[in-house]
mmCIF file with all atom_site columns, C-alpha atoms in Angstrom:
data_model
loop_
_atom_site.group_PDB
_atom_site.id
_atom_site.type_symbol
_atom_site.label_atom_id
_atom_site.label_alt_id
_atom_site.label_comp_id
_atom_site.label_asym_id
_atom_site.label_entity_id
_atom_site.label_seq_id
_atom_site.pdbx_PDB_ins_code
_atom_site.Cartn_x
_atom_site.Cartn_y
_atom_site.Cartn_z
_atom_site.occupancy
_atom_site.B_iso_or_equiv
_atom_site.pdbx_formal_charge
_atom_site.auth_seq_id
_atom_site.auth_comp_id
_atom_site.auth_asym_id
_atom_site.auth_atom_id
_atom_site.pdbx_PDB_model_num
ATOM 1   C CA . ALA A 1 1   ? -15.270 -25.079 -24.973 1.00 53.00 ? 12  ALA A CA 1
ATOM 2   C CA . GLY A 1 2   ? -16.940 -27.878 -23.037 1.00 62.00 ? 13  GLY A CA 1
ATOM 3   C CA . THR A 1 3   ? -20.324 -28.990 -21.809 1.00 70.00 ? 14  THR A CA 1
ATOM 4   C CA . GLY A 1 4   ? -22.142 -26.119 -20.169 1.00 63.00 ? 15  GLY A CA 1
ATOM 5   C CA . ALA A 1 5   ? -19.574 -23.482 -21.198 1.00 64.00 ? 16  ALA A CA 1
ATOM 6   C CA . VAL A 1 6   ? -20.892 -20.054 -22.144 1.00 67.00 ? 17  VAL A CA 1
ATOM 7   C CA . GLY A 1 7   ? -19.370 -17.381 -24.345 1.00 70.00 ? 18  GLY A CA 1
ATOM 8   C CA . SER A 1 8   ? -17.539 -14.326 -23.025 1.00 65.00 ? 19  SER A CA 1
ATOM 9   C CA . THR A 1 9   ? -15.581 -11.435 -24.484 1.00 72.00 ? 20  THR A CA 1
ATOM 10  C CA . ALA A 1 10  ? -11.823 -10.956 -24.226 1.00 62.00 ? 21  ALA A CA 1
ATOM 11  C CA . GLN A 1 11  ? -12.441 -7.671  -22.428 1.00 63.00 ? 22  GLN A CA 1
ATOM 12  C CA . GLY A 1 12  ? -14.653 -9.401  -19.888 1.00 63.00 ? 23  GLY A CA 1
ATOM 13  C CA . LYS A 1 13  ? -12.062 -12.093 -19.196 1.00 56.00 ? 24  LYS A CA 1
ATOM 14  C CA . LEU A 1 14  ? -9.320  -9.512  -18.704 1.00 55.00 ? 25  LEU A CA 1
ATOM 15  C CA . ARG A 1 15  ? -11.479 -7.620  -16.224 1.00 59.00 ? 26  ARG A CA 1
ATOM 16  C CA . GLU A 1 16  ? -11.867 -10.801 -14.205 1.00 61.00 ? 27  GLU A CA 1
ATOM 17  C CA . LEU A 1 17  ? -8.101  -10.965 -13.781 1.00 66.00 ? 28  LEU A CA 1
ATOM 18  C CA . SER A 1 18  ? -6.926  -7.400  -13.180 1.00 86.00 ? 29  SER A CA 1
ATOM 19  C CA . ILE A 1 19  ? -6.854  -3.799  -14.304 1.00 95.00 ? 30  ILE A CA 1
ATOM 20  C CA . SER A 1 20  ? -3.829  -1.585  -14.848 1.00 96.00 ? 31  SER A CA 1
ATOM 21  C CA . VAL A 1 21  ? -3.263  2.034   -13.875 1.00 97.00 ? 32  VAL A CA 1
ATOM 22  C CA . THR A 1 22  ? -2.058  2.541   -17.456 1.00 97.00 ? 33  THR A CA 1
ATOM 23  C CA . ASP A 1 23  ? -5.603  1.776   -18.633 1.00 96.00 ? 34  ASP A CA 1
ATOM 24  C CA . PHE A 1 24  ? -6.567  5.078   -17.011 1.00 97.00 ? 35  PHE A CA 1
ATOM 25  C CA . GLY A 1 25  ? -3.719  7.167   -18.408 1.00 98.00 ? 36  GLY A CA 1
ATOM 26  C CA . ALA A 1 26  ? -0.840  6.652   -15.953 1.00 98.00 ? 37  ALA A CA 1
ATOM 27  C CA . LYS A 1 27  ? 2.533   6.946   -17.705 1.00 98.00 ? 38  LYS A CA 1
ATOM 28  C CA . GLY A 1 28  ? 4.996   5.696   -15.115 1.00 98.00 ? 39  GLY A CA 1
ATOM 29  C CA . ASP A 1 29  ? 7.787   7.730   -16.689 1.00 98.00 ? 40  ASP A CA 1
ATOM 30  C CA . GLY A 1 30  ? 8.858   9.472   -13.473 1.00 97.00 ? 41  GLY A CA 1
ATOM 31  C CA . ILE A 1 31  ? 8.054   12.883  -14.961 1.00 97.00 ? 42  ILE A CA 1
ATOM 32  C CA . THR A 1 32  ? 4.320   12.923  -15.672 1.00 98.00 ? 43  THR A CA 1
ATOM 33  C CA . ASN A 1 33  ? 2.035   13.592  -12.715 1.00 98.00 ? 44  ASN A CA 1
ATOM 34  C CA . ASP A 1 34  ? 0.123   10.296  -12.496 1.00 98.00 ? 45  ASP A CA 1
ATOM 35  C CA . THR A 1 35  ? -2.057  11.247  -9.503  1.00 98.00 ? 46  THR A CA 1
ATOM 36  C CA . ALA A 1 36  ? -5.297  11.796  -11.431 1.00 98.00 ? 47  ALA A CA 1
ATOM 37  C CA . ALA A 1 37  ? -4.904  8.566   -13.415 1.00 98.00 ? 48  ALA A CA 1
ATOM 38  C CA . ILE A 1 38  ? -4.235  6.542   -10.273 1.00 98.00 ? 49  ILE A CA 1
ATOM 39  C CA . LEU A 1 39  ? -7.320  7.997   -8.605  1.00 98.00 ? 50  LEU A CA 1
ATOM 40  C CA . LEU A 1 40  ? -9.430  6.970   -11.600 1.00 98.00 ? 51  LEU A CA 1
ATOM 41  C CA . ALA A 1 41  ? -7.980  3.459   -11.468 1.00 97.00 ? 52  ALA A CA 1
ATOM 42  C CA . LYS A 1 42  ? -8.591  3.305   -7.726  1.00 97.00 ? 53  LYS A CA 1
ATOM 43  C CA . ALA A 1 43  ? -12.232 4.332   -8.138  1.00 96.00 ? 54  ALA A CA 1
ATOM 44  C CA . TYR A 1 44  ? -12.794 1.612   -10.738 1.00 95.00 ? 55  TYR A CA 1
ATOM 45  C CA . ALA A 1 45  ? -11.037 -1.014  -8.620  1.00 95.00 ? 56  ALA A CA 1
ATOM 46  C CA . ILE A 1 46  ? -13.045 -0.347  -5.461  1.00 93.00 ? 57  ILE A CA 1
ATOM 47  C CA . ALA A 1 47  ? -16.256 -0.383  -7.483  1.00 91.00 ? 58  ALA A CA 1
ATOM 48  C CA . ASN A 1 48  ? -15.367 -3.880  -8.721  1.00 92.00 ? 59  ASN A CA 1
ATOM 49  C CA . LEU A 1 49  ? -13.959 -5.616  -5.632  1.00 92.00 ? 60  LEU A CA 1
ATOM 50  C CA . PRO A 1 50  ? -12.301 -8.016  -5.228  1.00 93.00 ? 61  PRO A CA 1
ATOM 51  C CA . CYS A 1 51  ? -9.869  -6.536  -7.707  1.00 95.00 ? 62  CYS A CA 1
ATOM 52  C CA . ARG A 1 52  ? -6.173  -6.580  -8.538  1.00 96.00 ? 63  ARG A CA 1
ATOM 53  C CA . LEU A 1 53  ? -4.782  -3.171  -9.523  1.00 97.00 ? 64  LEU A CA 1
ATOM 54  C CA . ILE A 1 54  ? -1.554  -3.494  -11.485 1.00 97.00 ? 65  ILE A CA 1
ATOM 55  C CA . PHE A 1 55  ? 1.324   -1.029  -11.638 1.00 98.00 ? 66  PHE A CA 1
ATOM 56  C CA . PRO A 1 56  ? 3.492   -2.064  -14.619 1.00 98.00 ? 67  PRO A CA 1
ATOM 57  C CA . LYS A 1 57  ? 7.222   -1.381  -14.575 1.00 98.00 ? 68  LYS A CA 1
ATOM 58  C CA . GLY A 1 58  ? 7.895   2.322   -14.123 1.00 98.00 ? 69  GLY A CA 1
ATOM 59  C CA . THR A 1 59  ? 8.029   5.239   -11.701 1.00 98.00 ? 70  THR A CA 1
ATOM 60  C CA . TYR A 1 60  ? 4.645   6.784   -10.907 1.00 98.00 ? 71  TYR A CA 1
ATOM 61  C CA . LYS A 1 61  ? 4.907   10.368  -9.714  1.00 98.00 ? 72  LYS A CA 1
ATOM 62  C CA . ILE A 1 62  ? 2.206   11.258  -7.182  1.00 98.00 ? 73  ILE A CA 1
ATOM 63  C CA . ASP A 1 63  ? 2.047   14.904  -6.090  1.00 98.00 ? 74  ASP A CA 1
ATOM 64  C CA . SER A 1 64  ? -0.996  14.869  -3.773  1.00 97.00 ? 75  SER A CA 1
ATOM 65  C CA . SER A 1 65  ? -2.840  12.431  -1.529  1.00 97.00 ? 76  SER A CA 1
ATOM 66  C CA . THR A 1 66  ? -4.632  9.507   -3.167  1.00 98.00 ? 77  THR A CA 1
ATOM 67  C CA . GLY A 1 67  ? -6.766  9.058   -0.042  1.00 96.00 ? 78  GLY A CA 1
ATOM 68  C CA . ASN A 1 68  ? -7.454  5.990   2.029   1.00 96.00 ? 79  ASN A CA 1
ATOM 69  C CA . TRP A 1 69  ? -6.840  2.554   0.482   1.00 97.00 ? 80  TRP A CA 1
ATOM 70  C CA . ALA A 1 70  ? -8.574  0.507   3.197   1.00 95.00 ? 81  ALA A CA 1
ATOM 71  C CA . TYR A 1 71  ? -10.787 -1.667  0.995   1.00 95.00 ? 82  TYR A CA 1
ATOM 72  C CA . LYS A 1 72  ? -11.490 -5.354  1.566   1.00 94.00 ? 83  LYS A CA 1
ATOM 73  C CA . GLY A 1 73  ? -10.354 -7.549  -1.308  1.00 94.00 ? 84  GLY A CA 1
ATOM 74  C CA . LEU A 1 74  ? -8.148  -4.921  -2.945  1.00 96.00 ? 85  LEU A CA 1
ATOM 75  C CA . THR A 1 75  ? -4.704  -5.996  -4.148  1.00 97.00 ? 86  THR A CA 1
ATOM 76  C CA . LEU A 1 76  ? -2.073  -3.583  -5.439  1.00 98.00 ? 87  LEU A CA 1
ATOM 77  C CA . GLU A 1 77  ? 0.601   -5.317  -7.460  1.00 97.00 ? 88  GLU A CA 1
ATOM 78  C CA . GLY A 1 78  ? 3.790   -4.299  -9.231  1.00 98.00 ? 89  GLY A CA 1
ATOM 79  C CA . VAL A 1 79  ? 6.406   -6.250  -11.117 1.00 96.00 ? 90  VAL A CA 1
ATOM 80  C CA . GLY A 1 80  ? 8.677   -6.668  -8.077  1.00 92.00 ? 91  GLY A CA 1
ATOM 81  C CA . SER A 1 81  ? 12.465  -6.394  -7.908  1.00 82.00 ? 92  SER A CA 1
ATOM 82  C CA . ARG A 1 82  ? 12.059  -2.629  -7.510  1.00 90.00 ? 93  ARG A CA 1
ATOM 83  C CA . GLY A 1 83  ? 10.528  -2.268  -10.955 1.00 96.00 ? 94  GLY A CA 1
ATOM 84  C CA . SER A 1 84  ? 7.257   -0.552  -9.925  1.00 98.00 ? 95  SER A CA 1
ATOM 85  C CA . ILE A 1 85  ? 7.858   2.618   -7.910  1.00 98.00 ? 96  ILE A CA 1
ATOM 86  C CA . LEU A 1 86  ? 5.218   4.869   -6.373  1.00 98.00 ? 97  LEU A CA 1
ATOM 87  C CA . LYS A 1 87  ? 7.053   8.168   -5.882  1.00 98.00 ? 98  LYS A CA 1
ATOM 88  C CA . PHE A 1 88  ? 5.313   10.575  -3.479  1.00 98.00 ? 99  PHE A CA 1
ATOM 89  C CA . THR A 1 89  ? 6.502   14.172  -3.804  1.00 98.00 ? 100 THR A CA 1
ATOM 90  C CA . TYR A 1 90  ? 4.283   15.924  -1.223  1.00 98.00 ? 101 TYR A CA 1
ATOM 91  C CA . ALA A 1 91  ? 4.683   16.286  2.548   1.00 98.00 ? 102 ALA A CA 1
ATOM 92  C CA . GLY A 1 92  ? 3.039   14.186  5.289   1.00 97.00 ? 103 GLY A CA 1
ATOM 93  C CA . GLN A 1 93  ? 1.749   10.618  5.068   1.00 98.00 ? 104 GLN A CA 1
ATOM 94  C CA . ALA A 1 94  ? 2.497   9.107   1.679   1.00 98.00 ? 105 ALA A CA 1
ATOM 95  C CA . PHE A 1 95  ? 0.283   5.990   1.539   1.00 98.00 ? 106 PHE A CA 1
ATOM 96  C CA . LEU A 1 96  ? -2.677  5.434   3.863   1.00 97.00 ? 107 LEU A CA 1
ATOM 97  C CA . ILE A 1 97  ? -4.533  2.217   4.759   1.00 96.00 ? 108 ILE A CA 1
ATOM 98  C CA . ASP A 1 98  ? -6.666  3.192   7.745   1.00 94.00 ? 109 ASP A CA 1
ATOM 99  C CA . ALA A 1 99  ? -9.748  1.188   8.716   1.00 91.00 ? 110 ALA A CA 1
ATOM 100 C CA . PHE A 1 100 ? -10.305 3.541   11.647  1.00 88.00 ? 111 PHE A CA 1
ATOM 101 C CA . GLN A 1 101 ? -9.920  6.916   9.964   1.00 87.00 ? 112 GLN A CA 1
ATOM 102 C CA . PRO A 1 102 ? -12.689 9.186   11.362  1.00 80.00 ? 113 PRO A CA 1
ATOM 103 C CA . GLY A 1 103 ? -15.442 9.623   8.812   1.00 80.00 ? 114 GLY A CA 1
ATOM 104 C CA . PHE A 1 104 ? -14.122 6.942   6.461   1.00 84.00 ? 115 PHE A CA 1
ATOM 105 C CA . THR A 1 105 ? -16.880 4.638   5.194   1.00 79.00 ? 116 THR A CA 1
ATOM 106 C CA . GLY A 1 106 ? -15.042 2.685   2.519   1.00 77.00 ? 117 GLY A CA 1
ATOM 107 C CA . ASN A 1 107 ? -14.057 -0.313  4.623   1.00 72.00 ? 118 ASN A CA 1
ATOM 108 C CA . ASP A 1 108 ? -16.251 -3.382  5.065   1.00 68.00 ? 119 ASP A CA 1
ATOM 109 C CA . ALA A 1 109 ? -19.329 -2.222  6.978   1.00 59.00 ? 120 ALA A CA 1
ATOM 110 C CA . THR A 1 110 ? -19.623 -5.504  8.878   1.00 63.00 ? 121 THR A CA 1
ATOM 111 C CA . ALA A 1 111 ? -16.243 -5.313  10.605  1.00 69.00 ? 122 ALA A CA 1
ATOM 112 C CA . PRO A 1 112 ? -14.126 -2.631  12.245  1.00 77.00 ? 123 PRO A CA 1
ATOM 113 C CA . PHE A 1 113 ? -10.950 -4.006  10.650  1.00 88.00 ? 124 PHE A CA 1
ATOM 114 C CA . ILE A 1 114 ? -10.014 -4.119  6.992   1.00 92.00 ? 125 ILE A CA 1
ATOM 115 C CA . TYR A 1 115 ? -9.319  -7.629  5.691   1.00 93.00 ? 126 TYR A CA 1
ATOM 116 C CA . ARG A 1 116 ? -7.339  -8.854  2.688   1.00 95.00 ? 127 ARG A CA 1
ATOM 117 C CA . MET A 1 117 ? -5.818  -5.554  1.577   1.00 97.00 ? 128 MET A CA 1
ATOM 118 C CA . ASN A 1 118 ? -2.753  -6.980  -0.152  1.00 98.00 ? 129 ASN A CA 1
ATOM 119 C CA . LEU A 1 119 ? 0.451   -5.434  -1.516  1.00 98.00 ? 130 LEU A CA 1
ATOM 120 C CA . ARG A 1 120 ? 2.887   -7.180  -3.855  1.00 98.00 ? 131 ARG A CA 1
ATOM 121 C CA . GLY A 1 121 ? 6.035   -6.191  -5.702  1.00 98.00 ? 132 GLY A CA 1
ATOM 122 C CA . LEU A 1 122 ? 5.959   -2.435  -5.053  1.00 98.00 ? 133 LEU A CA 1
ATOM 123 C CA . VAL A 1 123 ? 8.309   0.326   -3.942  1.00 97.00 ? 134 VAL A CA 1
ATOM 124 C CA . PHE A 1 124 ? 6.825   3.191   -1.908  1.00 98.00 ? 135 PHE A CA 1
ATOM 125 C CA . GLU A 1 125 ? 9.183   6.158   -2.084  1.00 98.00 ? 136 GLU A CA 1
ATOM 126 C CA . GLY A 1 126 ? 8.692   9.253   0.044   1.00 98.00 ? 137 GLY A CA 1
ATOM 127 C CA . ASN A 1 127 ? 10.873  12.316  0.439   1.00 98.00 ? 138 ASN A CA 1
ATOM 128 C CA . SER A 1 128 ? 12.518  14.404  3.152   1.00 97.00 ? 139 SER A CA 1
ATOM 129 C CA . ALA A 1 129 ? 9.118   15.841  4.172   1.00 98.00 ? 140 ALA A CA 1
ATOM 130 C CA . THR A 1 130 ? 7.372   12.450  4.484   1.00 98.00 ? 141 THR A CA 1
ATOM 131 C CA . THR A 1 131 ? 6.149   11.509  7.969   1.00 98.00 ? 142 THR A CA 1
ATOM 132 C CA . ASP A 1 132 ? 4.956   7.934   7.283   1.00 98.00 ? 143 ASP A CA 1
ATOM 133 C CA . ILE A 1 133 ? 5.778   6.199   4.022   1.00 98.00 ? 144 ILE A CA 1
ATOM 134 C CA . ILE A 1 134 ? 3.050   3.633   4.720   1.00 98.00 ? 145 ILE A CA 1
ATOM 135 C CA . PHE A 1 135 ? 0.587   4.201   7.553   1.00 97.00 ? 146 PHE A CA 1
ATOM 136 C CA . GLY A 1 136 ? -1.600  1.182   8.300   1.00 96.00 ? 147 GLY A CA 1
ATOM 137 C CA . ARG A 1 137 ? -4.222  0.936   11.039  1.00 94.00 ? 148 ARG A CA 1
ATOM 138 C CA . GLY A 1 138 ? -6.656  -1.908  11.663  1.00 93.00 ? 149 GLY A CA 1
ATOM 139 C CA . ILE A 1 139 ? -5.307  -4.158  8.897   1.00 95.00 ? 150 ILE A CA 1
ATOM 140 C CA . ALA A 1 140 ? -6.053  -7.880  9.310   1.00 95.00 ? 151 ALA A CA 1
ATOM 141 C CA . GLN A 1 141 ? -5.535  -11.134 7.391   1.00 96.00 ? 152 GLN A CA 1
ATOM 142 C CA . SER A 1 142 ? -3.612  -9.376  4.642   1.00 98.00 ? 153 SER A CA 1
ATOM 143 C CA . ILE A 1 143 ? -0.488  -10.451 2.761   1.00 98.00 ? 154 ILE A CA 1
ATOM 144 C CA . TRP A 1 144 ? 2.327   -8.092  1.828   1.00 98.00 ? 155 TRP A CA 1
ATOM 145 C CA . THR A 1 145 ? 5.108   -9.551  -0.313  1.00 98.00 ? 156 THR A CA 1
ATOM 146 C CA . ASP A 1 146 ? 8.218   -7.885  -1.774  1.00 97.00 ? 157 ASP A CA 1
ATOM 147 C CA . VAL A 1 147 ? 7.316   -4.398  -0.543  1.00 98.00 ? 158 VAL A CA 1
ATOM 148 C CA . LEU A 1 148 ? 9.975   -1.731  -0.053  1.00 97.00 ? 159 LEU A CA 1
ATOM 149 C CA . ALA A 1 149 ? 9.617   1.614   1.735   1.00 97.00 ? 160 ALA A CA 1
ATOM 150 C CA . ARG A 1 150 ? 12.297  4.269   1.306   1.00 97.00 ? 161 ARG A CA 1
ATOM 151 C CA . GLU A 1 151 ? 12.922  8.000   1.817   1.00 97.00 ? 162 GLU A CA 1
ATOM 152 C CA . ALA A 1 152 ? 11.265  9.933   4.657   1.00 97.00 ? 163 ALA A CA 1
ATOM 153 C CA . ASN A 1 153 ? 12.087  12.651  7.156   1.00 97.00 ? 164 ASN A CA 1
ATOM 154 C CA . THR A 1 154 ? 15.293  11.753  8.982   1.00 96.00 ? 165 THR A CA 1
ATOM 155 C CA . THR A 1 155 ? 14.033  13.061  12.343  1.00 96.00 ? 166 THR A CA 1
ATOM 156 C CA . THR A 1 156 ? 10.382  12.026  12.453  1.00 95.00 ? 167 THR A CA 1
ATOM 157 C CA . GLY A 1 157 ? 9.815   9.767   9.438   1.00 97.00 ? 168 GLY A CA 1
ATOM 158 C CA . ILE A 1 158 ? 8.707   6.132   9.662   1.00 97.00 ? 169 ILE A CA 1
ATOM 159 C CA . GLY A 1 159 ? 8.941   3.533   6.909   1.00 97.00 ? 170 GLY A CA 1
ATOM 160 C CA . PHE A 1 160 ? 6.067   1.305   8.043   1.00 98.00 ? 171 PHE A CA 1
ATOM 161 C CA . ASN A 1 161 ? 3.850   2.709   10.807  1.00 97.00 ? 172 ASN A CA 1
ATOM 162 C CA . LEU A 1 162 ? 1.471   -0.135  11.663  1.00 96.00 ? 173 LEU A CA 1
ATOM 163 C CA . GLN A 1 163 ? -1.082  0.237   14.450  1.00 94.00 ? 174 GLN A CA 1
ATOM 164 C CA . GLY A 1 164 ? -3.569  -2.338  15.682  1.00 93.00 ? 175 GLY A CA 1
ATOM 165 C CA . CYS A 1 165 ? -2.690  -4.714  12.837  1.00 95.00 ? 176 CYS A CA 1
ATOM 166 C CA . MET A 1 166 ? -3.367  -8.421  13.347  1.00 94.00 ? 177 MET A CA 1
ATOM 167 C CA . LEU A 1 167 ? -3.016  -11.808 11.656  1.00 96.00 ? 178 LEU A CA 1
ATOM 168 C CA . ASN A 1 168 ? -1.066  -10.501 8.671   1.00 98.00 ? 179 ASN A CA 1
ATOM 169 C CA . THR A 1 169 ? 1.842   -12.069 6.785   1.00 98.00 ? 180 THR A CA 1
ATOM 170 C CA . PHE A 1 170 ? 4.781   -9.926  5.685   1.00 98.00 ? 181 PHE A CA 1
ATOM 171 C CA . THR A 1 171 ? 7.348   -11.517 3.379   1.00 98.00 ? 182 THR A CA 1
ATOM 172 C CA . GLN A 1 172 ? 10.444  -9.682  2.105   1.00 96.00 ? 183 GLN A CA 1
ATOM 173 C CA . VAL A 1 173 ? 9.107   -6.382  3.394   1.00 97.00 ? 184 VAL A CA 1
ATOM 174 C CA . SER A 1 174 ? 11.894  -3.898  4.035   1.00 96.00 ? 185 SER A CA 1
ATOM 175 C CA . CYS A 1 175 ? 13.039  -0.378  4.773   1.00 96.00 ? 186 CYS A CA 1
ATOM 176 C CA . THR A 1 176 ? 16.814  -0.549  4.733   1.00 92.00 ? 187 THR A CA 1
ATOM 177 C CA . VAL A 1 177 ? 19.862  1.195   3.299   1.00 89.00 ? 188 VAL A CA 1
ATOM 178 C CA . ASN A 1 178 ? 21.476  -2.252  3.064   1.00 84.00 ? 189 ASN A CA 1
ATOM 179 C CA . GLN A 1 179 ? 19.283  -2.891  0.034   1.00 80.00 ? 190 GLN A CA 1
ATOM 180 C CA . ASP A 1 180 ? 18.703  0.630   -1.301  1.00 83.00 ? 191 ASP A CA 1
ATOM 181 C CA . ALA A 1 181 ? 20.699  3.794   -0.787  1.00 88.00 ? 192 ALA A CA 1
ATOM 182 C CA . MET A 1 182 ? 18.593  6.660   0.559   1.00 94.00 ? 193 MET A CA 1
ATOM 183 C CA . ALA A 1 183 ? 19.141  10.406  0.456   1.00 94.00 ? 194 ALA A CA 1
ATOM 184 C CA . SER A 1 184 ? 16.798  10.784  3.442   1.00 96.00 ? 195 SER A CA 1
ATOM 185 C CA . VAL A 1 185 ? 16.753  7.761   5.764   1.00 96.00 ? 196 VAL A CA 1
ATOM 186 C CA . PRO A 1 186 ? 13.595  7.501   7.959   1.00 97.00 ? 197 PRO A CA 1
ATOM 187 C CA . ASN A 1 187 ? 14.079  7.838   11.701  1.00 96.00 ? 198 ASN A CA 1
ATOM 188 C CA . ASN A 1 188 ? 12.416  4.414   12.145  1.00 95.00 ? 199 ASN A CA 1
ATOM 189 C CA . GLY A 1 189 ? 12.119  1.653   9.590   1.00 95.00 ? 200 GLY A CA 1
ATOM 190 C CA . LEU A 1 190 ? 9.200   -0.041  11.331  1.00 95.00 ? 201 LEU A CA 1
ATOM 191 C CA . ARG A 1 191 ? 6.902   0.932   14.165  1.00 94.00 ? 202 ARG A CA 1
ATOM 192 C CA . LEU A 1 192 ? 4.498   -1.818  15.180  1.00 94.00 ? 203 LEU A CA 1
ATOM 193 C CA . GLY A 1 193 ? 2.174   -1.354  18.120  1.00 92.00 ? 204 GLY A CA 1
ATOM 194 C CA . ALA A 1 194 ? -1.201  -0.515  19.545  1.00 90.00 ? 205 ALA A CA 1
ATOM 195 C CA . GLY A 1 195 ? -3.653  1.682   17.736  1.00 80.00 ? 206 GLY A CA 1
ATOM 196 C CA . THR A 1 196 ? -6.072  4.314   18.932  1.00 77.00 ? 207 THR A CA 1
ATOM 197 C CA . ARG A 1 197 ? -9.032  6.094   17.491  1.00 71.00 ? 208 ARG A CA 1
ATOM 198 C CA . ASN A 1 198 ? -10.360 9.278   19.040  1.00 68.00 ? 209 ASN A CA 1
ATOM 199 C CA . GLY A 1 199 ? -8.382  8.461   22.181  1.00 71.00 ? 210 GLY A CA 1
ATOM 200 C CA . SER A 1 200 ? -9.789  4.918   22.522  1.00 73.00 ? 211 SER A CA 1
ATOM 201 C CA . SER A 1 201 ? -7.681  1.798   21.987  1.00 78.00 ? 212 SER A CA 1
ATOM 202 C CA . ILE A 1 202 ? -8.364  -0.479  19.009  1.00 80.00 ? 213 ILE A CA 1
ATOM 203 C CA . GLY A 1 203 ? -5.968  -3.108  20.348  1.00 82.00 ? 214 GLY A CA 1
ATOM 204 C CA . ASN A 1 204 ? -2.362  -4.186  19.969  1.00 90.00 ? 215 ASN A CA 1
ATOM 205 C CA . SER A 1 205 ? -0.651  -5.467  16.859  1.00 93.00 ? 216 SER A CA 1
ATOM 206 C CA . THR A 1 206 ? -0.603  -9.237  17.405  1.00 93.00 ? 217 THR A CA 1
ATOM 207 C CA . ASN A 1 207 ? -0.206  -12.584 15.616  1.00 96.00 ? 218 ASN A CA 1
ATOM 208 C CA . ASN A 1 208 ? 1.617   -11.155 12.618  1.00 97.00 ? 219 ASN A CA 1
ATOM 209 C CA . THR A 1 209 ? 4.162   -13.275 10.734  1.00 98.00 ? 220 THR A CA 1
ATOM 210 C CA . PHE A 1 210 ? 7.378   -11.774 9.367   1.00 97.00 ? 221 PHE A CA 1
ATOM 211 C CA . ILE A 1 211 ? 9.471   -13.733 6.849   1.00 98.00 ? 222 ILE A CA 1
ATOM 212 C CA . ASN A 1 212 ? 12.806  -12.408 5.548   1.00 96.00 ? 223 ASN A CA 1
ATOM 213 C CA . CYS A 1 213 ? 11.953  -8.842  6.526   1.00 96.00 ? 224 CYS A CA 1
ATOM 214 C CA . TYR A 1 214 ? 14.388  -6.038  7.394   1.00 94.00 ? 225 TYR A CA 1
ATOM 215 C CA . ALA A 1 215 ? 13.769  -2.606  8.870   1.00 93.00 ? 226 ALA A CA 1
ATOM 216 C CA . GLU A 1 216 ? 16.164  0.064   10.043  1.00 91.00 ? 227 GLU A CA 1
ATOM 217 C CA . GLY A 1 217 ? 16.362  3.820   10.418  1.00 89.00 ? 228 GLY A CA 1
ATOM 218 C CA . ASN A 1 218 ? 18.400  6.644   11.858  1.00 84.00 ? 229 ASN A CA 1
ATOM 219 C CA . ALA A 1 219 ? 17.272  5.705   15.376  1.00 68.00 ? 230 ALA A CA 1
ATOM 220 C CA . ILE A 1 220 ? 19.020  2.311   15.117  1.00 57.00 ? 231 ILE A CA 1
#
């Protein structure tokens, strides 16, 4: 109500706020393969950016790659306190945010980096065949809060592999057995450094802010 106000539907107002992976059939029961449902939710979210994609409390089993999540204005959000778990059961990189992936055209066409790709209140869980739990390249001006990475290959695995990432804020981001027991502890909790694409440098990781973060692995 009010001068100049116009009518809208409840559905329309909800879409302005967020969408949930459960709207597309994800169960989050730790047993059902939620890959297809998450891909449907992802497609809707990136078609309606900026968008907040919600993972309600549960364990979401993912048995194959969900592709590159490097989209400007995309926020993935769980309930925090280890209540929303993305459980990756396949080998290799579990979760990919790569603005410089060869052939990828989903990032903002006006800039080589991906801006404002935010993560909140989520657990990313790999397995003994995981190389990188989260691989991020060319991420800028993004905010990650209450994000946990756990379970990867004990010899080669990395919790957070961040390359050429700049001007980001990480708060309570961790990969540590001090907070969560792991059957397969990554070799490195965090690797932060320069990035390359096709042999050419995209720059160092600089001007990032870390607040109450903790990272460890077998190499430490």
